[in-house]
Amino acid sequence: MGLSGTKRVLIAGGGVAALEAALALRELAEQGLKIELLAPEPHFWYRPLSVAEPFELGEAHRYELGSLAAAAGATFTLATLEGVDVAGHRAMTSVGDISYDILLVAIGAVPTVAVEGALTFRGPADSDKIRDLLDALSAGSVTRVAFVVPSGAVWSLPNYELALMTAAELEQRQVGGVELLLVTPEEEPLQLFGRDGSWAVRELLAERGIAVHARAYASEFADGELRLVPEGRLDVDRVVALPRLRGPRVDGLPQTVEGFIPVDPHCRVRGVDEVYAAGDITTFPIKQGGIATQLADAAAEAIASHLGADVRPRPFRPVLRGLLLTGGRPHYLRRELTGTGKVDTHSPEPLWWPPAKIVGRHLAPFLARFAGLEHPPEAAPPAGVIEIDIDLAAGDPSGSARVPLPALEGDGDTIGGLMSTELLVVAPEDTLGEVAEKMREHDTGSALVADYGRLIGILTSRDLLRAFAGRVHPSEARVREWMTAEPISLPNTAGAPAAVLLMNEHGIHHLPVVEGERPVGMLGYRQAVAAMSRRGIGLGF
Ligand SMILES: Cc1cc2nc3c(=O)[nH]c(=O)nc-3n(C[C@H](O)[C@H](O)[C@H](O)COP(=O)(O)OP(=O)(O)OC[C@H]3O[C@@H](n4cnc5c(N)ncnc54)[C@H](O)[C@@H]3O)c2cc1C
């Protein structure tokens, strides 16, 4: 299919979402489209197999981005996206300005330390540290190790793989007297995959003698103690933790406090024309390769349609597929949530082809072809595998704080009964002067910003100070320019533990409460903690 005139789509990023989007776009519009990829790294990294490297069960592959881009019908520029001039349709990059008709931001997330003092496993660069840990366990100088899933937006599966493969490796080396712990804020191991998937994983962990500490929030590791919040500790020799993810900053685009970009179900960046975002950089809380490709596919369809291709864009509909390396007997398992919700397939053979860890409609077969694999392998995969396929139901990728906490909802008091309903709600076009006056009248330090009834921001007295210190005029500056967009919020059906967890994690003392998308209350930290201690439920553990 062709477009009228040549349109220029600039894709910032050279990872999973960027490549999937380029491939999908090329399929949707063979002619009339110039696709340019832009990334600061000349390689595409296929990171999931990095967990297998220390155990010699696989390795993280990397490919030249220039060659991949050419094979995908795109060009590649080695540069960093630094900012966007939305009105001028220009991307500000480390090699100068680049003009575009459509910009797709797919720049991934940056790993940061979640548990101070722990070995943070970010990918291939940390394989040697795991090798050293295995040697220390074999030598007997380390005997108790905790594998920690941090709270927040992460993909927890690699942590389970590391724990399971460590246990398998120690068994193979005939090392005894070791205790392995799996510490996670989830209610059940790999909770996102539902009850059956969770139980399968729990059984595997039990078989390997790995003790599960669920509903546990680790904060730091020091002096042989893994400290938990709000209280508790585990005595261990070493801690391996996954990182907490943050979005790289891009001037000119809306981003949450953690740097994630809010998008609608077609991956359009909220409030910004002709700019789309896909992958880990978006506010969708599951930071996973398969999800990144699905976001990219939704973005590609919306972009092609916007540019005039004859395509009806479908909204993002997340389907979760996990392939768990266990270091033991190969074991595939498939779960359909849209049907009966039962585990319906077990198989020692791959259940999809190519048997990729990152399942992308275009990316997986493309990479397989690129690697010269046109046919299914004759031999079984090298390590034990569980495949789980879950339909998360039609999703709103902007649901930053809503998706990852389902199990905490309704546990004890719901925050709907704890929050204050005396709210100051203002409009994005109100002036700062008007809002300052209302804050004084209501004797409050913050105002919620709603657009057509939907919570879109929060403005605090600190924002006002910032604005006035910058000498803006109170009757000219607008709330929209100074508010924090897409603030962290919780539904009124959430439980107090979920609220305290979020406030601890983000260092905030007030949390907007919503019903649907409508702001209905404000919850103070003290109210939430008091409710928890009244019921003695702690942070869920
Ligand atoms: C150890 C590990 C194991 C994993 N296991 C799995 C798994 O089993 N299954 C699964 O589905 N997912 C897994 N994931 C997650 C998966 O790798 C990510 O979710 C996925 O790569 C996200 O894709 P993305 O395109 O958003 O970001 P990335 O793939 O990280 O790509 C981001 C790209 O943007 C570029 N970039 C960064 N900043 C800029 C900038 N300012 N301007 C331009 N370009 C920029 C980067 O160089 C890179 O090319 C794993 C991740 C890790 C670390």
Coordinates of C-alpha atoms and ligand atoms in Angstrom, one line a residue:
M1 CA 0.0 0.0 0.0
G2 CA 1.4 3.5 -0.8
L3 CA 0.8 7.0 0.6
S4 CA 0.3 10.2 -1.3
G5 CA 3.6 12.0 -1.1
T6 CA 6.6 10.9 0.9
K7 CA 6.2 11.1 4.7
R8 CA 9.0 11.0 7.1
V9 CA 8.7 8.9 10.3
L10 CA 11.5 9.3 12.8
I11 CA 11.7 6.5 15.3
A12 CA 13.9 7.4 18.4
G13 CA 15.3 4.2 19.7
G14 CA 16.9 1.1 18.3
G15 CA 15.5 -1.6 20.6
V16 CA 12.5 -4.0 20.7
A17 CA 9.7 -1.4 20.2
A18 CA 11.6 0.6 17.6
L19 CA 12.4 -2.3 15.4
E20 CA 8.9 -3.8 15.7
A21 CA 7.3 -0.5 14.8
A22 CA 9.6 -0.1 11.7
L23 CA 8.8 -3.5 10.5
A24 CA 5.0 -3.1 11.1
L25 CA 5.1 0.3 9.4
R26 CA 6.9 -1.0 6.4
E27 CA 4.3 -3.7 6.0
L28 CA 1.4 -1.2 6.3
A29 CA 2.9 1.3 3.9
E30 CA 5.5 -0.2 1.5
Q31 CA 5.9 3.0 -0.4
G32 CA 5.7 6.7 0.4
L33 CA 7.3 6.3 3.8
K34 CA 10.8 7.2 4.8
I35 CA 11.6 5.5 8.1
E36 CA 14.6 6.6 10.1
L37 CA 15.8 5.0 13.3
L38 CA 17.9 7.0 15.8
A39 CA 19.8 5.6 18.7
P40 CA 23.0 6.4 20.7
E41 CA 24.2 2.7 20.6
P42 CA 25.2 1.0 17.3
H43 CA 23.8 -2.4 18.4
F44 CA 20.5 -4.0 19.0
W45 CA 20.7 -6.1 22.2
Y46 CA 18.5 -9.2 22.7
R47 CA 18.8 -9.1 26.4
P48 CA 16.5 -11.8 27.8
L49 CA 19.1 -14.6 27.4
S50 CA 21.6 -12.6 29.5
V51 CA 20.1 -14.4 32.5
A52 CA 21.4 -17.7 31.1
E53 CA 25.0 -16.5 30.4
P54 CA 26.4 -17.1 33.9
F55 CA 25.1 -20.7 33.7
E56 CA 26.5 -21.3 30.2
L57 CA 22.9 -22.0 29.0
G58 CA 22.7 -19.2 26.5
E59 CA 24.0 -15.8 25.6
A60 CA 22.7 -12.3 25.0
H61 CA 22.9 -11.7 21.2
R62 CA 23.7 -8.4 19.7
Y63 CA 23.2 -7.3 16.1
E64 CA 24.4 -4.3 14.1
L65 CA 21.6 -1.8 14.1
G66 CA 22.6 -0.4 10.7
S67 CA 22.2 -3.8 9.0
L68 CA 18.9 -4.5 10.9
A69 CA 17.5 -1.2 9.9
A70 CA 18.4 -1.7 6.3
A71 CA 16.8 -5.2 6.3
A72 CA 13.7 -3.6 7.8
G73 CA 13.5 -0.9 5.1
A74 CA 14.7 1.9 7.3
T75 CA 17.9 4.1 7.7
F76 CA 19.9 4.4 10.9
T77 CA 21.5 7.4 12.5
L78 CA 23.8 7.2 15.5
A79 CA 22.4 9.9 17.8
T80 CA 20.5 10.7 21.0
L81 CA 17.1 12.3 21.1
E82 CA 17.4 15.2 23.5
G83 CA 14.2 17.2 23.0
V84 CA 11.3 17.8 20.7
D85 CA 10.0 21.0 19.2
V86 CA 6.5 19.9 18.8
A87 CA 5.1 22.9 16.9
G88 CA 8.1 22.9 14.5
H89 CA 8.0 19.1 14.0
R90 CA 11.7 18.9 14.8
A91 CA 13.6 16.5 17.0
M92 CA 16.6 18.0 18.8
T93 CA 19.3 15.4 18.7
S94 CA 23.0 15.1 19.6
V95 CA 23.9 15.5 15.9
G96 CA 21.5 18.4 15.3
D97 CA 17.9 19.0 14.5
I98 CA 16.0 16.4 12.4
S99 CA 12.6 17.3 11.0
Y100 CA 9.8 14.7 10.9
D101 CA 6.1 14.3 9.9
I102 CA 5.6 11.8 12.7
L103 CA 7.9 11.0 15.7
L104 CA 7.7 7.7 17.5
V105 CA 9.6 7.7 20.9
A106 CA 10.8 4.2 21.7
I107 CA 13.8 5.0 23.9
G108 CA 13.2 2.3 26.5
A109 CA 13.9 2.7 30.2
V110 CA 17.1 3.2 32.3
P111 CA 17.8 0.7 35.1
T112 CA 18.5 2.3 38.5
V113 CA 19.4 0.7 41.8
A114 CA 16.3 -0.4 43.7
V115 CA 17.9 -2.1 46.7
E116 CA 21.0 -0.3 48.0
G117 CA 23.9 -2.6 48.7
A118 CA 22.5 -5.4 46.4
L119 CA 24.0 -6.8 43.2
T120 CA 21.7 -5.1 40.7
F121 CA 21.2 -7.4 37.7
R122 CA 20.6 -5.2 34.6
G123 CA 21.6 -7.6 31.9
P124 CA 24.6 -8.8 30.0
A125 CA 27.0 -6.4 31.8
D126 CA 26.3 -8.1 35.1
S127 CA 26.7 -11.7 34.0
D128 CA 30.2 -11.9 35.5
K129 CA 29.0 -10.8 38.9
I130 CA 26.6 -13.7 39.0
R131 CA 29.4 -16.0 37.9
D132 CA 31.5 -14.7 40.9
L133 CA 28.5 -15.3 43.2
L134 CA 28.2 -18.9 41.9
D135 CA 31.9 -19.4 42.7
A136 CA 31.5 -18.0 46.2
L137 CA 28.6 -20.3 46.8
S138 CA 30.6 -23.3 45.5
A139 CA 33.5 -22.3 47.7
G140 CA 31.2 -22.1 50.8
S141 CA 32.1 -18.4 51.6
V142 CA 28.5 -17.5 50.8
T143 CA 25.6 -19.7 52.0
R144 CA 22.4 -17.5 52.1
V145 CA 21.3 -15.5 49.0
A146 CA 18.1 -13.5 48.5
F147 CA 16.8 -12.8 45.0
V148 CA 14.7 -9.6 45.2
V149 CA 11.9 -8.3 43.0
P150 CA 11.6 -4.6 43.8
S151 CA 8.3 -2.9 43.9
G152 CA 7.2 -0.6 41.1
A153 CA 7.1 -1.1 37.3
V154 CA 9.5 -4.0 36.6
W155 CA 9.5 -7.3 34.6
S156 CA 10.0 -9.7 37.5
L157 CA 10.6 -12.9 35.5
P158 CA 14.4 -12.6 35.2
N159 CA 14.7 -12.7 39.0
Y160 CA 12.8 -16.1 39.1
E161 CA 15.0 -17.4 36.3
L162 CA 18.2 -16.4 38.2
A163 CA 17.0 -18.1 41.4
L164 CA 15.9 -21.3 39.6
M165 CA 19.1 -21.5 37.5
T166 CA 21.3 -20.9 40.6
A167 CA 19.6 -23.7 42.4
A168 CA 20.0 -26.0 39.4
E169 CA 23.6 -25.1 39.0
L170 CA 24.4 -25.7 42.6
E171 CA 22.8 -29.1 42.4
Q172 CA 24.9 -29.9 39.4
R173 CA 28.0 -28.8 41.2
Q174 CA 26.9 -30.9 44.2
V175 CA 27.1 -27.9 46.5
G176 CA 25.0 -28.4 49.7
G177 CA 24.1 -26.2 52.7
V178 CA 22.9 -23.3 50.7
E179 CA 19.7 -21.4 51.3
L180 CA 18.1 -19.4 48.5
L181 CA 15.3 -17.0 49.2
L182 CA 12.9 -15.3 46.7
V183 CA 11.7 -12.0 48.1
T184 CA 8.9 -10.3 46.2
P185 CA 6.1 -7.7 46.8
E186 CA 3.8 -10.0 44.8
E187 CA 1.1 -12.0 46.7
E188 CA 2.2 -15.1 44.8
P189 CA 5.2 -15.8 42.6
L190 CA 4.8 -14.3 39.1
Q191 CA 1.3 -13.2 40.1
L192 CA 0.7 -11.4 36.8
F193 CA 0.3 -14.8 35.2
G194 CA -2.7 -15.7 37.3
R195 CA -3.3 -18.5 39.7
D196 CA -2.4 -21.5 37.7
G197 CA 0.8 -20.0 36.3
S198 CA 1.7 -18.8 39.8
W199 CA 1.2 -22.3 41.3
A200 CA 3.3 -23.9 38.6
V201 CA 6.1 -21.5 39.4
R202 CA 5.6 -22.0 43.2
E203 CA 6.0 -25.8 42.7
L204 CA 9.1 -25.3 40.7
L205 CA 10.6 -23.1 43.4
A206 CA 9.6 -25.6 46.1
E207 CA 11.2 -28.5 44.1
R208 CA 14.5 -26.5 44.0
G209 CA 14.2 -25.7 47.7
I210 CA 13.8 -21.9 47.2
A211 CA 11.9 -20.3 50.0
V212 CA 9.4 -17.7 48.9
H213 CA 8.9 -14.5 50.9
A214 CA 5.9 -12.9 49.2
R215 CA 4.3 -9.5 50.0
A216 CA 7.8 -8.4 51.1
Y217 CA 9.2 -5.0 50.2
A218 CA 13.0 -4.8 50.3
S219 CA 14.6 -1.5 50.8
E220 CA 18.4 -2.0 51.4
F221 CA 21.1 -4.6 52.1
A222 CA 23.7 -3.7 54.7
D223 CA 25.7 -5.6 57.4
G224 CA 24.3 -9.0 56.4
E225 CA 20.6 -7.8 56.7
L226 CA 18.1 -7.3 53.9
R227 CA 15.9 -4.6 55.4
L228 CA 12.2 -4.6 54.6
V229 CA 9.7 -1.7 54.8
P230 CA 7.9 -0.7 56.9
E231 CA 9.7 -3.2 59.2
G232 CA 11.4 -6.6 59.2
R233 CA 14.7 -8.0 58.0
L234 CA 16.2 -11.2 56.6
D235 CA 19.7 -12.3 57.5
V236 CA 21.5 -13.1 54.2
D237 CA 25.1 -13.1 52.9
R238 CA 24.3 -11.6 49.4
V239 CA 21.4 -10.0 47.7
V240 CA 20.6 -10.1 43.9
A241 CA 18.0 -7.5 42.9
L242 CA 16.4 -6.4 39.7
P243 CA 16.7 -2.7 39.0
R244 CA 14.0 -0.1 39.2
L245 CA 13.3 1.5 35.8
R246 CA 13.2 5.2 34.9
G247 CA 12.4 6.9 31.6
P248 CA 15.2 9.0 30.0
R249 CA 14.2 12.7 30.0
V250 CA 13.2 14.4 26.7
D251 CA 12.7 18.1 26.7
G252 CA 9.3 19.2 25.3
L253 CA 7.4 16.0 26.1
P254 CA 5.1 15.2 29.0
Q255 CA 6.7 12.7 31.4
T256 CA 5.8 11.4 34.9
V257 CA 8.0 11.8 37.9
E258 CA 9.7 8.5 36.9
G259 CA 10.2 9.8 33.3
F260 CA 7.5 7.7 31.7
I261 CA 5.4 9.1 28.8
P262 CA 1.6 9.0 29.0
V263 CA 0.0 7.6 25.9
D264 CA -3.6 6.8 24.8
P265 CA -4.7 3.3 23.6
H266 CA -3.3 4.2 20.1
C267 CA 0.0 5.2 21.6
R268 CA -0.4 8.9 20.8
V269 CA 1.4 10.9 23.4
R270 CA -1.3 12.7 25.5
G271 CA -1.7 16.3 24.6
V272 CA 1.0 16.3 21.9
D273 CA 0.3 16.2 18.2
E274 CA 2.0 13.8 15.8
V275 CA 4.2 12.3 18.5
Y276 CA 3.7 8.6 19.6
A277 CA 5.5 6.5 22.1
A278 CA 5.9 2.7 22.6
G279 CA 7.7 0.3 24.8
D280 CA 9.2 0.6 28.2
I281 CA 9.2 4.4 28.0
T282 CA 5.4 4.6 28.2
T283 CA 3.4 4.7 31.4
F284 CA 2.1 1.1 30.8
P285 CA 3.4 -0.5 34.0
I286 CA 4.6 -3.9 32.6
K287 CA 8.0 -3.4 31.2
Q288 CA 8.3 -6.4 29.0
G289 CA 9.5 -7.0 25.5
G290 CA 6.3 -8.7 24.3
I291 CA 4.2 -5.8 25.6
A292 CA 6.7 -3.4 24.0
T293 CA 6.1 -5.0 20.6
Q294 CA 2.3 -4.8 21.1
L295 CA 2.5 -1.1 21.9
A296 CA 4.7 -0.7 18.8
D297 CA 2.1 -2.5 16.6
A298 CA -0.7 -0.3 17.9
A299 CA 1.4 2.8 17.3
A300 CA 2.4 1.7 13.8
E301 CA -1.3 1.2 12.8
A302 CA -2.3 4.5 14.2
I303 CA 0.6 6.3 12.4
A304 CA -0.1 4.6 9.1
S305 CA -3.8 5.5 9.4
H306 CA -2.9 9.1 10.3
L307 CA -0.7 9.4 7.2
G308 CA -3.5 8.2 5.0
A309 CA -2.9 4.4 4.6
D310 CA -6.1 2.4 4.3
V311 CA -5.9 0.8 7.8
R312 CA -8.3 0.8 10.7
P313 CA -6.0 1.2 13.7
R314 CA -6.7 -1.2 16.6
P315 CA -6.1 0.0 20.1
F316 CA -3.4 -1.6 22.2
R317 CA -4.6 -4.9 23.7
P318 CA -2.0 -6.5 25.9
V319 CA -1.3 -10.2 25.9
L320 CA 1.3 -11.5 28.3
R321 CA 3.6 -14.3 27.3
G322 CA 6.4 -15.5 29.5
L323 CA 9.0 -18.0 28.7
L324 CA 10.7 -19.0 32.0
L325 CA 14.2 -20.5 31.9
T326 CA 14.5 -22.9 34.8
G327 CA 17.9 -24.6 34.2
G328 CA 16.1 -28.0 34.3
R329 CA 13.9 -30.2 32.2
P330 CA 12.3 -28.3 29.3
H331 CA 8.6 -27.6 30.2
Y332 CA 6.3 -25.4 28.1
L333 CA 2.9 -24.4 29.5
R334 CA 0.2 -22.4 27.8
R335 CA -2.6 -20.5 29.5
E336 CA -5.5 -18.8 27.7
L337 CA -7.2 -16.2 29.9
T338 CA -9.8 -15.3 27.3
G339 CA -11.3 -18.8 27.3
T340 CA -11.8 -20.9 30.3
G341 CA -8.9 -19.5 32.2
K342 CA -7.4 -22.9 32.7
V343 CA -3.9 -24.2 31.9
D344 CA -4.7 -26.0 28.7
T345 CA -1.4 -27.1 27.2
H346 CA 1.8 -28.7 28.5
S347 CA 4.5 -29.6 26.1
P348 CA 8.2 -30.4 25.9
E349 CA 8.2 -28.8 22.5
P350 CA 8.0 -25.1 21.6
L351 CA 4.5 -23.8 21.4
W352 CA 5.2 -21.0 19.0
W353 CA 7.8 -20.4 16.3
P354 CA 10.4 -19.0 16.6
P355 CA 10.5 -20.0 20.2
A356 CA 11.6 -16.5 21.2
K357 CA 11.6 -15.0 24.7
I358 CA 10.4 -11.7 23.3
V359 CA 7.3 -12.6 21.3
G360 CA 6.8 -9.9 18.6
R361 CA 4.5 -10.3 15.6
H362 CA 7.1 -9.0 13.2
L363 CA 10.3 -8.9 15.3
A364 CA 10.5 -12.6 16.3
P365 CA 10.4 -14.0 12.8
F366 CA 12.5 -11.2 11.5
L367 CA 15.3 -11.9 14.0
A368 CA 15.0 -15.6 13.4
R369 CA 15.5 -15.0 9.6
F370 CA 18.3 -12.6 10.3
A371 CA 20.0 -15.3 12.5
G372 CA 19.5 -17.8 9.7
L373 CA 16.9 -19.9 11.4
E374 CA 14.1 -20.6 8.9
H375 CA 13.0 -23.9 10.4
P376 CA 12.1 -25.2 13.9
P377 CA 15.1 -26.8 15.7
E378 CA 15.3 -30.6 15.7
A379 CA 16.5 -30.7 19.2
A380 CA 14.7 -29.6 22.4
P381 CA 15.6 -26.1 23.8
P382 CA 18.6 -26.1 26.1
A383 CA 16.9 -25.2 29.4
G384 CA 13.6 -25.9 31.2
V385 CA 10.8 -23.6 30.0
I386 CA 7.4 -22.6 31.0
E387 CA 5.3 -20.7 28.5
I388 CA 2.4 -18.8 29.8
D389 CA 0.1 -16.8 27.5
I390 CA -2.3 -14.4 29.2
D391 CA -4.7 -11.9 27.8
L392 CA -4.7 -8.9 30.2
A393 CA -7.9 -7.6 28.5
A394 CA -8.0 -4.4 26.6
G395 CA -5.7 -2.0 28.3
D396 CA -5.2 1.7 28.7
P397 CA -1.5 2.1 28.5
S398 CA -1.7 5.2 30.6
G399 CA -2.8 3.3 33.7
S400 CA 0.4 4.0 35.5
A401 CA -0.5 3.1 39.0
R402 CA -3.6 1.0 38.4
V403 CA -2.4 -2.3 36.9
P404 CA 0.4 -3.6 39.1
L405 CA -1.4 -3.7 42.4
P406 CA -4.5 -5.8 41.9
A407 CA -3.8 -8.1 44.8
L408 CA -3.6 -5.3 47.2
E409 CA -7.0 -4.0 46.3
G410 CA -9.7 -4.3 48.9
D411 CA -7.4 -5.8 51.5
G412 CA -8.8 -4.3 54.7
D413 CA -10.1 -0.7 54.5
T414 CA -10.5 0.6 51.0
I415 CA -9.0 4.1 50.6
G416 CA -12.5 5.3 49.4
G417 CA -13.5 5.2 53.1
L418 CA -10.3 6.9 54.3
M419 CA -9.7 9.7 51.9
S420 CA -10.7 13.3 52.4
T421 CA -13.4 14.3 49.9
E422 CA -12.9 18.1 50.4
L423 CA -11.1 18.6 47.2
L424 CA -9.8 21.6 45.3
V425 CA -10.2 20.7 41.6
V426 CA -9.1 23.3 39.0
A427 CA -9.0 23.4 35.2
P428 CA -5.8 23.3 33.1
E429 CA -6.5 26.7 31.6
D430 CA -6.9 28.4 35.0
T431 CA -4.2 31.0 35.8
L432 CA -1.7 30.4 38.6
G433 CA -3.0 33.6 40.3
E434 CA -6.6 32.2 40.4
V435 CA -5.4 28.9 41.8
A436 CA -3.1 30.5 44.4
E437 CA -6.2 32.4 45.7
K438 CA -8.3 29.3 45.8
M439 CA -5.6 27.4 47.7
R440 CA -5.5 30.1 50.3
E441 CA -9.3 30.1 50.6
H442 CA -9.4 26.3 51.0
D443 CA -6.3 26.3 53.2
T444 CA -4.7 23.5 51.1
G445 CA -1.3 23.0 49.6
S446 CA -2.4 21.3 46.4
A447 CA -5.0 21.3 43.7
L448 CA -6.0 18.5 41.4
V449 CA -6.3 19.3 37.7
A450 CA -9.1 17.8 35.7
D451 CA -10.0 18.1 32.1
Y452 CA -13.6 17.1 31.1
G453 CA -13.8 15.3 34.5
R454 CA -10.6 13.3 34.0
L455 CA -7.7 13.7 36.4
I456 CA -4.7 15.0 34.3
G457 CA -2.4 16.7 36.8
I458 CA -1.6 18.0 40.2
L459 CA -0.4 21.4 41.2
T460 CA 1.2 22.0 44.5
S461 CA 2.2 25.2 46.4
R462 CA 5.8 24.2 45.6
D463 CA 4.9 24.4 41.8
L464 CA 3.5 27.9 42.5
L465 CA 6.7 29.0 44.3
R466 CA 8.8 27.6 41.4
A467 CA 6.7 29.6 38.9
F468 CA 6.7 32.8 40.9
A469 CA 10.4 32.5 41.6
G470 CA 10.8 32.3 37.8
R471 CA 9.0 35.7 37.6
V472 CA 6.0 34.4 35.6
H473 CA 3.0 36.7 35.7
P474 CA 0.2 35.2 38.0
S475 CA -2.6 36.2 35.6
E476 CA -0.8 34.9 32.5
A477 CA 0.8 31.6 33.5
R478 CA -1.6 28.6 33.2
V479 CA -1.9 25.6 35.4
R480 CA -1.2 23.3 32.4
E481 CA 2.3 24.6 32.1
W482 CA 3.3 24.1 35.7
M483 CA 1.4 21.1 36.9
T484 CA 2.8 17.6 37.2
A485 CA 1.1 15.7 34.4
E486 CA -0.5 12.2 34.9
P487 CA 0.1 12.1 38.6
I488 CA 0.3 8.8 40.5
S489 CA -3.2 7.9 41.7
L490 CA -5.1 5.0 43.0
P491 CA -8.7 3.9 42.5
N492 CA -11.0 4.3 45.5
T493 CA -11.3 0.5 45.7
A494 CA -7.6 0.1 46.5
G495 CA -6.5 -0.9 49.9
A496 CA -4.5 1.2 52.4
P497 CA -1.3 -1.0 51.9
A498 CA -1.2 -0.2 48.2
A499 CA -1.4 3.5 49.0
V500 CA 1.3 3.4 51.6
L501 CA 3.5 1.4 49.3
L502 CA 3.1 3.9 46.5
M503 CA 3.6 6.9 48.7
N504 CA 6.8 5.4 50.2
E505 CA 8.1 4.5 46.9
H506 CA 7.6 7.9 45.4
G507 CA 8.3 10.0 48.5
I508 CA 4.9 11.7 48.4
H509 CA 2.5 12.4 51.3
H510 CA -0.7 12.9 49.4
L511 CA -2.2 10.6 46.8
P512 CA -5.1 11.6 44.5
V513 CA -7.9 9.0 44.5
V514 CA -10.0 8.4 41.4
E515 CA -13.2 6.6 40.5
G516 CA -12.7 5.6 36.9
E517 CA -10.7 8.6 35.8
R518 CA -12.6 11.2 37.9
P519 CA -10.8 12.6 41.0
V520 CA -12.9 11.9 44.1
G521 CA -10.6 12.4 47.0
M522 CA -7.2 12.9 48.4
L523 CA -5.5 10.5 50.8
G524 CA -2.9 11.6 53.3
Y525 CA 0.0 9.3 54.3
R526 CA -0.9 9.4 58.0
Q527 CA -4.5 8.4 57.3
A528 CA -3.4 5.4 55.3
V529 CA -0.8 4.3 57.9
A530 CA -3.2 4.8 60.8
A531 CA -5.8 2.6 59.0
M532 CA -3.2 -0.2 58.5
S533 CA -2.0 -0.2 62.1
R534 CA -5.6 -0.2 63.4
R535 CA -6.1 -3.5 61.5
G536 CA -2.6 -4.7 62.1
I537 CA -2.1 -5.6 58.5
G538 CA 1.3 -4.0 57.8
L539 CA 2.3 -3.6 54.2
G540 CA 0.7 -6.9 53.3
F541 CA 3.2 -9.2 55.0
Ligands
LIG1 C1 17.8 -9.2 32.0 C2 16.5 -8.9 31.2 C3 15.7 -10.0 30.9 C4 14.5 -9.8 30.2 N1 13.7 -10.8 29.9 C5 12.6 -10.6 29.1 C6 11.9 -11.7 28.7 O1 12.1 -12.9 29.0 N2 10.8 -11.5 27.9 C7 10.5 -10.2 27.5 O2 9.5 -10.0 26.8 N3 11.2 -9.1 28.0 C8 12.2 -9.3 28.7 N4 13.0 -8.2 29.2 C9 12.5 -6.9 28.9 C10 12.8 -6.4 27.6 O3 14.1 -6.5 27.2 C11 12.3 -4.9 27.5 O4 11.0 -4.8 28.0 C12 12.3 -4.4 26.1 O5 13.7 -4.4 25.6 C13 11.8 -3.0 26.0 O6 11.8 -2.6 24.7 P1 12.0 -1.0 24.3 O7 12.1 -0.9 22.8 O8 11.0 -0.2 25.0 O9 13.4 -0.6 25.0 P2 14.9 -1.2 24.6 O10 14.8 -2.5 24.0 O11 15.6 -1.0 25.9 O12 15.4 -0.1 23.5 C14 15.6 1.2 23.8 C15 16.4 1.8 22.7 O13 16.4 3.2 22.8 C16 17.7 3.7 22.7 N5 17.8 5.0 23.4 C17 17.9 5.3 24.7 N6 17.9 6.6 24.9 C18 17.7 7.2 23.7 C19 17.6 8.5 23.3 N7 17.6 9.5 24.2 N8 17.5 8.8 22.0 C20 17.4 7.8 21.1 N9 17.5 6.5 21.4 C21 17.7 6.2 22.7 C22 18.6 2.6 23.2 O14 20.0 2.7 22.8 C23 17.9 1.4 22.7 O15 18.3 1.2 21.3 C24 14.2 -8.4 29.9 C25 15.0 -7.4 30.2 C26 16.2 -7.6 30.9 C27 17.1 -6.4 31.2

